[in-house]
Amino acid sequence: MNTYPSPFDHPFGTVLDRDALAERLTAAAGWEAKNRLLVQLARELPALPDAYRDDEHRVAGCESTAWLVIDRQAGRLLLAADSDSRIVKGLLALLLTAYHGRTPAELAGFDFEQWLVTLGLQRFLTASRGNGLRAMARMIHAAIAEFSH
Amino acid sequence: MPMNAPFPAVRIRDEFPVFRHHPDLIYLDNAATTHKPLAVLDAERDFYETANANVHRAAHRLGSAATDAFEGARHRIATHLNAAHADEVIFTRGTTEAINLAANSWGRANLRPGDVILASVLEHHANIVPWQLVAQQTGAVVRPIPLGADGNIDPAAFGALLTAEVRLVALTHCSNATGVLPPLQPMIAAAKAAGARVLIDGAQGIAHAGVDVRALGADFYAFSGHKVYGPTGVGVLWARRELLAHMPPWQGGGEMIDRVSFDGTTFAEPPFRFEAGTPPIAQAVGLAAALDWLDRHDRPALLAHETALRDRFEAGLQSLDGIRILGAGTARGPITALAFDRVHPYDVAQFLDGYGVAVRVGQHCAGPLHQWLGLNGSLRASFAAYNTGADVDAALAALATTLDMLA
């Protein structure tokens, strides 16, 4: 029996879906409001239980550290994430919103980077900042491809 | 220029075209790279327009002009450094390649199993990793020079490390992460007295301190062009002539050879022995122009200006909570490094960038120093000739707003 708290007990992708997040981000006009919203989203994402904040789930970055947990249950993708940076954690909340609890079929054709562009967050995809976020989206898509086989 | 006149930063700023394109930019990332004055941009463009050819080989007039420009740059740089001879100046791609040259050429020829290389905890990875690589190849070991509680090196503790096995001391002129200035003169003197060679990483020192390699007394001095108002892609390793004479080549190719045959190859004299392939010719000309540009200014007034900006910034920080200045109690160059009690440096930098303030966050390629500090990262503001008091005040206002937002 698993006595650890579930890392997947968070509202992103379940209570809060893509449409809800898109509405909030669109309402946040300008970089300052968007940054503040990312910080707010980070507050709404519970801390990843310590048991998962290990090297296995660590995604190395030069400027901040992130942790990403990918699992699968009943054909659905389960995701949890955290970061020591609140802006990165807010971006991870968007990543969870897009992928957590979805089936590979529901995600067919979904382009996370394009979604960030439509939300006005393209500056987080520039070469010097986007490596971590892009790498994590790629890891998720690799996991989806593996599930599908 | 009269001494004691304030440094004319506002007028100097007009010489940097980047600020015409980004008039509101508050650029406090000078330790990463400085912007380039027109004198440097013009020198490079003029070289390409009037003298472009390969150096040392073309039997035509442009070849001679290019060689004259390139060797002229070497002479001007030697003069700036007060080197005894121009052939002590070796052109490299930058500080990193300069240190790799020293490690691979001098290190592989001179290090034996059991020899010790001392590198301080302040060092940039570029002054640690090349020595670790050459240590693996030669059986030498790299040992850290520890820091005292003030974040600087204690000369007495350093002296205790100088055993007979120490062959080289790798030391920064100025920490790229905290700006801390180690006590170079006593350390170099102690290392030399113990029979060790000394390499100084001058990447952060060259733009602020006047460098006199003969007075300094070290064996190697390495720096990059782009951190001293010059072009990217060019740097210098200075080393004393008698040392270079006995150093083997480290990269093979054109220019560095005397005579090549399949029976064996003989090598050119320094500096050409260490400059395989076509060197960064226009960039060397640009670097000489950058150092000439610096030398046209009152250097003590420039350093006083940069230091005053740092002090103004740090005085303003006193009214903000949850901030610690790293290395605050010891000698530092015009760099302020900050640790935050409650916020992440990356988040702070994201807001500062939105307000037009450019700083650097992370470990600044100084992992051992951040391990010693017990920090995952820090935020660095670094000051240069074209920064003004208005830059500092705007950065402080942006930082105060940012900390409110993140509170």
Coordinates of C-alpha atoms in Angstrom, one line a residue:
Chain A
M1 CA 0.0 0.0 0.0
N2 CA 1.3 3.4 -1.0
T3 CA 1.6 5.6 2.1
Y4 CA 3.0 8.6 0.3
P5 CA 0.7 11.5 -0.5
S6 CA -0.3 11.4 -4.2
P7 CA 1.7 13.9 -6.3
F8 CA -1.3 14.0 -8.7
D9 CA -3.7 15.6 -6.3
H10 CA -3.8 19.1 -7.9
P11 CA -6.4 21.1 -9.8
F12 CA -4.5 21.6 -13.0
G13 CA -6.0 19.6 -15.9
T14 CA -9.0 18.5 -13.8
V15 CA -10.8 21.3 -12.0
L16 CA -8.9 23.8 -14.2
D17 CA -8.9 23.1 -17.9
R18 CA -7.3 24.7 -20.8
D19 CA -10.2 27.0 -21.5
A20 CA -10.3 28.2 -17.9
L21 CA -6.5 29.0 -18.0
A22 CA -6.7 30.6 -21.4
E23 CA -9.5 32.9 -20.1
R24 CA -7.4 34.0 -17.2
L25 CA -4.3 34.6 -19.2
T26 CA -6.1 36.5 -22.0
A27 CA -7.6 38.7 -19.3
A28 CA -4.1 39.5 -18.0
A29 CA -3.0 42.2 -20.4
G30 CA 0.7 42.9 -20.7
W31 CA 3.8 41.1 -19.4
E32 CA 3.4 42.3 -15.8
A33 CA -0.1 41.0 -15.4
K34 CA 0.9 37.7 -17.1
N35 CA 3.9 37.3 -14.8
R36 CA 1.8 38.0 -11.8
L37 CA -0.7 35.4 -13.0
L38 CA 2.0 32.9 -13.4
V39 CA 3.1 33.6 -9.8
Q40 CA -0.6 33.2 -8.7
L41 CA -0.8 29.8 -10.6
A42 CA 2.3 28.7 -8.8
R43 CA 0.5 29.3 -5.5
E44 CA -2.4 27.2 -6.6
L45 CA -0.2 24.2 -7.4
P46 CA 0.5 22.3 -4.2
A47 CA 4.2 21.5 -3.5
L48 CA 5.4 18.2 -4.9
P49 CA 5.8 15.7 -2.1
D50 CA 9.5 15.4 -1.0
A51 CA 9.6 11.8 -2.1
Y52 CA 9.4 13.0 -5.7
R53 CA 11.9 15.8 -5.4
D54 CA 14.8 13.6 -6.3
D55 CA 17.4 13.2 -9.1
E56 CA 15.1 10.8 -11.0
H57 CA 12.5 13.6 -11.5
R58 CA 14.8 16.5 -11.6
V59 CA 15.0 18.6 -14.8
A60 CA 18.3 20.4 -14.8
G61 CA 18.4 24.1 -15.8
C62 CA 21.0 26.7 -15.3
E63 CA 18.9 29.3 -13.7
S64 CA 16.3 27.2 -11.8
T65 CA 15.4 23.7 -10.9
A66 CA 12.2 21.8 -11.9
W67 CA 10.8 18.4 -11.1
L68 CA 8.5 16.5 -13.4
V69 CA 6.6 13.2 -12.5
I70 CA 5.0 11.3 -15.4
D71 CA 2.7 8.3 -14.8
R72 CA -0.2 6.6 -16.5
Q73 CA -3.4 5.2 -15.1
A74 CA -6.3 3.7 -17.0
G75 CA -5.0 5.0 -20.3
R76 CA -4.7 8.5 -19.0
L77 CA -1.5 10.5 -18.5
L78 CA -0.8 11.6 -14.9
L79 CA 1.5 14.6 -14.4
A80 CA 2.9 16.4 -11.4
A81 CA 5.5 19.1 -11.3
D82 CA 7.2 21.7 -9.2
S83 CA 10.0 24.3 -9.4
D84 CA 12.0 26.4 -7.0
S85 CA 11.1 29.4 -9.2
R86 CA 7.5 30.6 -9.0
I87 CA 7.4 31.8 -12.6
V88 CA 8.7 28.4 -13.8
K89 CA 6.2 26.7 -11.5
G90 CA 3.4 28.8 -13.0
L91 CA 4.5 27.7 -16.5
L92 CA 4.5 24.1 -15.2
A93 CA 0.9 24.6 -14.1
L94 CA 0.1 25.4 -17.7
L95 CA 1.9 22.2 -18.8
L96 CA -0.1 20.2 -16.3
T97 CA -3.4 21.9 -17.4
A98 CA -2.7 20.8 -21.0
Y99 CA -1.6 17.2 -20.3
H100 CA -2.7 15.9 -16.9
G101 CA -5.6 13.4 -17.0
R102 CA -5.7 13.3 -20.8
T103 CA -5.7 10.3 -23.0
P104 CA -3.2 10.1 -25.9
A105 CA -6.2 10.3 -28.3
E106 CA -7.3 13.6 -26.7
L107 CA -3.8 15.0 -27.1
A108 CA -3.3 14.0 -30.7
G109 CA -2.3 17.1 -32.7
F110 CA -2.0 19.3 -29.6
D111 CA 1.0 21.7 -29.8
F112 CA 2.0 23.0 -26.4
E113 CA 4.3 25.6 -27.8
Q114 CA 1.7 27.0 -30.1
W115 CA -0.8 27.2 -27.2
L116 CA 1.7 29.3 -25.2
V117 CA 2.1 31.6 -28.2
T118 CA -1.7 32.0 -28.3
L119 CA -1.7 32.8 -24.6
G120 CA 0.9 35.6 -25.2
L121 CA 3.7 33.7 -23.4
Q122 CA 6.0 33.3 -26.4
R123 CA 8.8 35.0 -24.6
F124 CA 9.2 32.0 -22.4
L125 CA 10.0 29.9 -25.6
T126 CA 13.0 31.9 -26.8
A127 CA 16.1 29.9 -27.1
S128 CA 17.7 31.2 -23.8
R129 CA 14.6 30.6 -21.7
G130 CA 12.7 27.9 -23.4
N131 CA 15.0 24.9 -23.1
G132 CA 13.6 23.7 -19.8
L133 CA 9.9 24.1 -20.8
R134 CA 10.4 22.7 -24.3
A135 CA 12.5 19.8 -22.9
M136 CA 9.7 18.9 -20.5
A137 CA 7.0 19.1 -23.3
R138 CA 9.2 16.7 -25.3
M139 CA 9.6 14.3 -22.4
I140 CA 5.8 14.2 -22.1
H141 CA 5.3 13.6 -25.8
A142 CA 7.9 10.8 -25.7
A143 CA 5.9 9.3 -22.8
I144 CA 2.7 9.6 -24.8
A145 CA 4.4 7.9 -27.8
E146 CA 5.5 5.1 -25.5
F147 CA 2.0 4.7 -24.0
S148 CA 0.5 4.5 -27.5
H149 CA 2.6 1.5 -28.5
Chain B
M1 CA 41.9 65.3 -19.3
P2 CA 42.2 66.8 -15.8
M3 CA 42.5 64.3 -12.9
N4 CA 39.7 64.2 -10.4
A5 CA 37.2 65.2 -13.0
P6 CA 34.1 63.0 -12.7
F7 CA 33.9 60.4 -15.4
P8 CA 31.7 61.6 -18.3
A9 CA 29.4 58.6 -18.4
V10 CA 26.5 60.3 -20.1
R11 CA 28.6 61.6 -23.0
I12 CA 30.4 58.2 -23.2
R13 CA 27.0 56.5 -23.6
D14 CA 26.5 58.3 -26.9
E15 CA 29.5 56.4 -28.3
F16 CA 27.7 53.1 -27.9
P17 CA 25.2 52.7 -30.8
V18 CA 23.3 49.9 -28.9
F19 CA 21.7 52.6 -26.7
R20 CA 20.3 54.3 -29.8
H21 CA 18.5 51.1 -30.6
H22 CA 17.5 50.5 -27.0
P23 CA 17.3 53.9 -25.5
D24 CA 15.5 52.7 -22.3
L25 CA 17.8 49.7 -21.7
I26 CA 19.3 49.6 -18.2
Y27 CA 22.2 47.2 -18.9
L28 CA 23.7 45.9 -15.7
D29 CA 25.0 42.6 -17.2
N30 CA 28.5 44.0 -18.1
A31 CA 30.3 41.1 -16.5
A32 CA 28.7 38.8 -19.1
T33 CA 29.7 41.1 -22.0
T34 CA 30.1 44.8 -22.5
H35 CA 28.7 46.8 -25.3
K36 CA 31.0 48.2 -28.1
P37 CA 31.9 51.8 -28.7
L38 CA 32.0 53.2 -32.2
A39 CA 35.8 53.2 -32.1
V40 CA 35.8 49.4 -32.0
L41 CA 33.0 48.9 -34.6
D42 CA 34.8 51.4 -36.9
A43 CA 38.1 49.6 -36.5
E44 CA 36.7 46.3 -37.4
R45 CA 34.8 47.7 -40.4
D46 CA 37.7 49.7 -41.5
F47 CA 39.9 46.6 -41.5
Y48 CA 37.5 44.7 -43.7
E49 CA 37.1 47.6 -46.0
T50 CA 40.7 48.6 -46.4
A51 CA 43.0 45.7 -45.5
N52 CA 41.1 42.4 -45.6
A53 CA 43.4 39.5 -46.4
N54 CA 44.8 36.5 -44.6
V55 CA 47.8 37.2 -42.5
H56 CA 51.5 36.2 -42.8
R57 CA 51.2 34.4 -46.1
A58 CA 49.8 36.4 -49.0
A59 CA 52.3 37.8 -51.4
H60 CA 50.2 40.8 -52.3
R61 CA 49.6 44.3 -50.9
L62 CA 46.4 43.5 -49.0
G63 CA 48.2 40.6 -47.3
S64 CA 50.9 43.0 -46.1
A65 CA 48.3 45.5 -44.9
A66 CA 46.4 42.8 -43.0
T67 CA 49.5 41.4 -41.4
D68 CA 50.6 44.9 -40.4
A69 CA 47.1 45.5 -38.9
F70 CA 47.2 42.2 -37.0
E71 CA 50.7 42.5 -35.7
G72 CA 50.1 46.2 -35.0
A73 CA 47.2 45.1 -32.8
R74 CA 49.5 42.6 -31.0
H75 CA 52.0 45.4 -30.3
R76 CA 49.3 47.8 -29.0
I77 CA 47.9 45.1 -26.7
A78 CA 51.4 44.3 -25.4
T79 CA 51.9 48.0 -24.7
H80 CA 48.5 48.2 -22.9
L81 CA 49.6 45.2 -20.7
N82 CA 53.1 46.6 -20.3
A83 CA 54.4 43.3 -21.6
A84 CA 58.2 43.1 -22.2
H85 CA 57.7 41.8 -25.7
A86 CA 54.9 41.7 -28.3
D87 CA 55.5 38.0 -28.9
E88 CA 54.3 37.3 -25.4
V89 CA 50.8 38.1 -26.6
I90 CA 49.0 35.0 -28.0
F91 CA 45.7 35.5 -29.7
T92 CA 43.0 33.0 -28.7
R93 CA 39.2 32.9 -29.0
G94 CA 38.8 34.1 -25.5
T95 CA 39.7 33.6 -21.9
T96 CA 38.5 30.0 -21.9
E97 CA 40.7 29.0 -24.9
A98 CA 43.6 30.9 -23.3
I99 CA 43.4 28.9 -20.1
N100 CA 42.9 25.7 -22.1
L101 CA 46.1 26.6 -24.1
A102 CA 48.1 27.0 -20.9
A103 CA 46.7 23.8 -19.4
N104 CA 47.3 21.7 -22.5
S105 CA 50.6 23.1 -23.5
W106 CA 52.4 24.1 -20.3
G107 CA 50.4 21.6 -18.2
R108 CA 51.0 18.5 -20.2
A109 CA 54.7 19.3 -20.7
N110 CA 55.3 20.0 -17.0
L111 CA 52.9 18.2 -14.7
R112 CA 53.9 14.8 -13.3
P113 CA 52.0 12.3 -11.1
G114 CA 51.6 13.7 -7.6
D115 CA 52.0 17.4 -8.7
V116 CA 49.4 19.8 -7.3
I117 CA 47.4 22.5 -9.0
L118 CA 45.7 25.0 -6.7
A119 CA 42.5 26.7 -7.9
S120 CA 40.5 29.0 -5.7
V121 CA 36.9 28.4 -4.8
L122 CA 36.2 31.8 -6.4
E123 CA 37.1 30.5 -9.9
H124 CA 34.9 30.4 -12.9
H125 CA 34.6 26.8 -14.3
A126 CA 36.9 27.9 -17.2
N127 CA 39.8 28.1 -14.6
I128 CA 38.9 24.8 -13.0
V129 CA 37.9 22.3 -15.6
P130 CA 40.9 22.7 -18.0
W131 CA 43.1 21.9 -15.0
Q132 CA 41.0 18.9 -14.0
L133 CA 41.3 17.6 -17.5
V134 CA 45.1 18.0 -17.7
A135 CA 45.3 16.5 -14.2
Q136 CA 43.5 13.4 -15.4
Q137 CA 46.0 13.1 -18.2
T138 CA 49.1 13.7 -16.1
G139 CA 48.3 12.2 -12.7
A140 CA 48.4 15.6 -11.1
V141 CA 45.7 16.7 -8.6
V142 CA 43.6 19.8 -8.4
R143 CA 43.0 21.2 -4.9
P144 CA 40.8 24.1 -3.8
I145 CA 42.1 27.2 -2.2
P146 CA 39.4 27.8 0.5
L147 CA 37.6 31.0 1.4
G148 CA 37.4 32.7 4.7
A149 CA 34.1 33.8 6.3
D150 CA 34.3 37.1 4.3
G151 CA 34.2 35.3 1.0
N152 CA 37.7 36.1 0.1
I153 CA 41.0 34.1 0.2
D154 CA 43.0 34.3 3.5
P155 CA 46.7 34.7 2.4
A156 CA 47.8 32.8 5.5
A157 CA 45.6 29.8 4.7
F158 CA 46.8 30.0 1.1
G159 CA 50.4 30.0 2.3
A160 CA 49.8 26.8 4.2
L161 CA 48.8 25.0 1.0
L162 CA 52.0 25.9 -0.8
T163 CA 53.8 22.6 -0.4
A164 CA 56.7 21.5 -2.7
E165 CA 54.3 19.6 -4.9
V166 CA 52.4 22.7 -6.0
R167 CA 53.3 23.5 -9.6
L168 CA 50.6 25.9 -10.6
V169 CA 48.2 28.3 -8.9
A170 CA 45.0 29.2 -10.9
L171 CA 43.5 32.4 -9.6
T172 CA 41.0 34.9 -10.7
H173 CA 41.8 38.7 -10.9
C174 CA 38.2 39.4 -9.9
S175 CA 35.4 36.9 -9.2
N176 CA 32.9 36.9 -12.0
A177 CA 30.1 35.9 -9.6
T178 CA 30.6 38.2 -6.5
G179 CA 33.2 40.7 -7.8
V180 CA 35.5 39.7 -4.9
L181 CA 39.2 40.7 -5.5
P182 CA 41.6 38.2 -4.0
P183 CA 44.8 39.6 -2.6
L184 CA 46.8 39.0 -5.8
Q185 CA 50.1 40.6 -5.0
P186 CA 50.9 38.6 -1.8
M187 CA 49.5 35.4 -3.2
I188 CA 51.6 35.7 -6.4
A189 CA 54.7 36.5 -4.4
A190 CA 54.1 33.5 -2.0
A191 CA 53.4 31.2 -5.0
K192 CA 56.5 32.3 -6.8
A193 CA 58.6 31.9 -3.6
A194 CA 57.3 28.4 -3.3
G195 CA 58.4 27.6 -6.9
A196 CA 54.9 27.5 -8.4
R197 CA 53.7 29.1 -11.6
V198 CA 50.7 31.4 -11.5
L199 CA 47.9 31.9 -14.0
I200 CA 45.6 34.8 -13.5
D201 CA 42.1 34.7 -15.1
G202 CA 41.7 38.4 -16.1
A203 CA 38.3 38.1 -17.7
Q204 CA 36.7 40.4 -15.1
G205 CA 39.9 42.3 -14.2
I206 CA 40.9 43.7 -17.5
A207 CA 38.0 46.2 -18.0
H208 CA 38.4 47.8 -14.5
A209 CA 41.9 47.6 -13.3
G210 CA 44.9 48.8 -15.3
V211 CA 46.9 45.6 -15.9
D212 CA 50.7 45.7 -15.8
V213 CA 51.8 42.1 -16.3
R214 CA 55.4 42.9 -15.3
A215 CA 54.4 44.5 -12.0
L216 CA 51.9 41.8 -11.3
G217 CA 54.6 39.1 -11.5
A218 CA 52.4 36.2 -12.6
D219 CA 53.4 33.8 -15.4
F220 CA 50.2 33.8 -17.4
Y221 CA 47.4 36.4 -17.8
A222 CA 44.2 35.4 -19.7
F223 CA 41.4 37.7 -20.9
S224 CA 38.6 38.1 -23.4
G225 CA 38.0 40.9 -25.8
H226 CA 34.2 41.1 -25.4
K227 CA 34.3 41.8 -21.7
V228 CA 36.5 44.9 -22.3
Y229 CA 34.4 46.7 -24.9
G230 CA 36.0 44.6 -27.7
P231 CA 34.7 42.0 -30.1
T232 CA 33.6 38.5 -29.3
G233 CA 35.7 35.6 -30.7
V234 CA 39.1 37.1 -29.6
G235 CA 41.1 36.9 -26.4
V236 CA 44.6 36.8 -25.2
L237 CA 47.0 34.6 -23.3
W238 CA 49.9 36.6 -22.1
A239 CA 52.9 34.6 -20.9
R240 CA 56.5 35.4 -20.3
R241 CA 58.8 34.8 -23.3
E242 CA 61.1 32.3 -21.6
L243 CA 58.1 30.2 -20.5
L244 CA 56.5 30.2 -24.0
A245 CA 59.9 29.2 -25.6
H246 CA 59.7 25.8 -23.9
M247 CA 56.0 25.2 -24.3
P248 CA 54.9 22.7 -27.0
P249 CA 52.1 23.4 -29.5
W250 CA 48.7 22.3 -28.5
Q251 CA 46.7 22.6 -31.8
G252 CA 48.1 21.6 -35.1
G253 CA 47.5 23.4 -38.4
G254 CA 48.8 26.2 -40.6
E255 CA 50.7 29.1 -39.2
M256 CA 52.1 27.2 -36.2
I257 CA 54.6 25.1 -38.2
D258 CA 58.2 25.8 -39.3
R259 CA 58.6 22.9 -41.8
V260 CA 56.2 20.0 -42.3
S261 CA 57.2 16.6 -43.8
F262 CA 55.9 13.1 -43.2
D263 CA 59.2 12.3 -41.5
G264 CA 58.5 15.0 -38.9
T265 CA 57.4 18.5 -38.4
T266 CA 59.2 21.4 -36.8
F267 CA 57.3 24.2 -35.2
A268 CA 57.3 28.0 -35.4
E269 CA 58.5 30.3 -32.7
P270 CA 56.0 31.8 -30.2
P271 CA 53.5 33.4 -30.6
F272 CA 52.8 31.7 -34.0
R273 CA 53.4 28.2 -32.5
F274 CA 50.2 28.7 -30.5
E275 CA 48.1 30.2 -33.3
A276 CA 47.2 27.4 -35.6
G277 CA 44.9 28.3 -38.4
T278 CA 43.6 31.7 -39.5
P279 CA 43.4 33.8 -36.3
P280 CA 40.6 36.2 -35.5
I281 CA 42.2 39.0 -37.5
A282 CA 39.5 41.8 -37.6
Q283 CA 38.6 40.9 -34.0
A284 CA 42.2 41.4 -32.9
V285 CA 42.2 44.8 -34.6
G286 CA 38.9 45.5 -32.8
L287 CA 40.4 44.4 -29.4
A288 CA 43.4 46.7 -29.8
A289 CA 41.0 49.6 -30.6
A290 CA 39.0 48.7 -27.5
L291 CA 42.1 48.9 -25.3
D292 CA 43.2 52.1 -27.0
W293 CA 39.7 53.5 -26.3
L294 CA 40.1 52.6 -22.7
D295 CA 43.5 54.1 -22.5
R296 CA 42.2 57.4 -23.8
H297 CA 40.1 57.8 -20.7
D298 CA 41.2 58.6 -17.1
R299 CA 41.3 55.0 -15.8
P300 CA 41.2 55.8 -12.1
A301 CA 38.2 58.1 -12.7
L302 CA 36.5 55.3 -14.7
L303 CA 37.0 52.8 -11.9
A304 CA 35.9 55.4 -9.3
H305 CA 32.7 56.0 -11.4
E306 CA 32.0 52.2 -11.6
T307 CA 32.6 51.7 -7.9
A308 CA 30.4 54.7 -7.0
L309 CA 27.6 53.2 -9.1
R310 CA 28.0 49.9 -7.2
D311 CA 28.0 51.7 -3.8
R312 CA 24.9 53.8 -4.8
F313 CA 23.1 50.5 -5.8
E314 CA 24.1 48.8 -2.5
A315 CA 23.1 51.8 -0.4
G316 CA 19.7 51.7 -2.1
L317 CA 19.4 48.0 -1.3
Q318 CA 19.5 48.8 2.4
S319 CA 15.9 49.9 2.4
L320 CA 14.7 46.5 0.9
D321 CA 14.1 43.5 3.1
G322 CA 15.3 40.0 2.5
I323 CA 18.4 40.8 0.5
R324 CA 22.0 39.8 1.3
I325 CA 25.0 41.2 -0.6
L326 CA 27.6 38.5 -1.2
G327 CA 31.2 39.3 -0.2
A328 CA 30.0 42.6 1.3
G329 CA 32.8 42.8 3.8
T330 CA 35.8 42.4 1.5
A331 CA 37.4 44.1 -1.5
R332 CA 35.3 43.9 -4.6
G333 CA 35.2 45.1 -8.2
P334 CA 32.2 46.9 -9.6
I335 CA 29.9 43.9 -9.2
T336 CA 27.0 43.4 -6.8
A337 CA 25.8 39.8 -6.2
L338 CA 22.6 39.3 -4.3
A339 CA 21.0 36.4 -2.4
F340 CA 17.3 36.6 -1.6
D341 CA 15.7 35.2 1.6
R342 CA 12.2 34.6 0.2
V343 CA 12.2 34.9 -3.6
H344 CA 14.0 33.1 -6.4
P345 CA 16.6 35.1 -8.4
Y346 CA 15.1 33.8 -11.7
D347 CA 11.7 35.3 -10.8
V348 CA 13.3 38.6 -9.8
A349 CA 15.1 38.7 -13.1
Q350 CA 11.9 37.9 -15.1
F351 CA 10.3 41.0 -13.6
L352 CA 13.4 43.2 -14.0
D353 CA 13.7 42.2 -17.6
G354 CA 10.1 43.4 -18.1
Y355 CA 11.1 46.8 -16.6
G356 CA 14.0 47.0 -19.0
V357 CA 16.7 46.1 -16.5
A358 CA 19.2 43.5 -17.7
V359 CA 20.9 41.4 -14.9
R360 CA 22.2 37.9 -14.8
V361 CA 20.9 35.1 -12.5
G362 CA 22.1 31.6 -11.8
Q363 CA 25.4 30.2 -10.7
H364 CA 27.4 32.3 -13.2
C365 CA 29.6 29.2 -14.1
A366 CA 30.9 29.3 -10.5
G367 CA 29.5 26.1 -9.1
P368 CA 32.0 25.6 -6.3
L369 CA 31.6 29.1 -5.1
H370 CA 27.8 28.7 -4.9
Q371 CA 28.2 25.4 -3.1
W372 CA 30.4 27.2 -0.6
L373 CA 27.8 30.0 -0.3
G374 CA 25.0 27.4 0.2
L375 CA 23.0 28.9 -2.7
N376 CA 21.4 27.5 -5.8
G377 CA 21.9 30.8 -7.5
S378 CA 22.3 34.5 -7.1
L379 CA 21.5 37.7 -9.0
R380 CA 24.4 39.8 -10.3
A381 CA 24.4 43.5 -11.3
S382 CA 27.7 44.6 -12.9
F383 CA 28.6 48.1 -13.8
A384 CA 30.5 49.7 -16.8
A385 CA 31.7 53.0 -18.2
Y386 CA 28.3 53.9 -19.8
N387 CA 26.2 53.2 -16.8
T388 CA 24.8 56.2 -14.9
G389 CA 23.3 57.0 -11.6
A390 CA 19.9 57.1 -13.3
D391 CA 20.4 53.5 -14.3
V392 CA 21.1 52.6 -10.7
D393 CA 18.0 54.4 -9.4
A394 CA 15.8 52.9 -12.1
A395 CA 17.1 49.4 -11.2
L396 CA 16.4 50.0 -7.5
A397 CA 12.9 51.2 -8.2
A398 CA 12.3 48.1 -10.5
L399 CA 13.7 45.8 -7.8
A400 CA 11.5 47.3 -5.1
T401 CA 8.3 46.9 -7.2
T402 CA 9.4 43.3 -8.1
L403 CA 9.9 42.3 -4.5
D404 CA 6.4 43.7 -3.7
M405 CA 4.9 41.6 -6.5
L406 CA 6.6 38.5 -5.4
A407 CA 5.9 39.0 -1.7

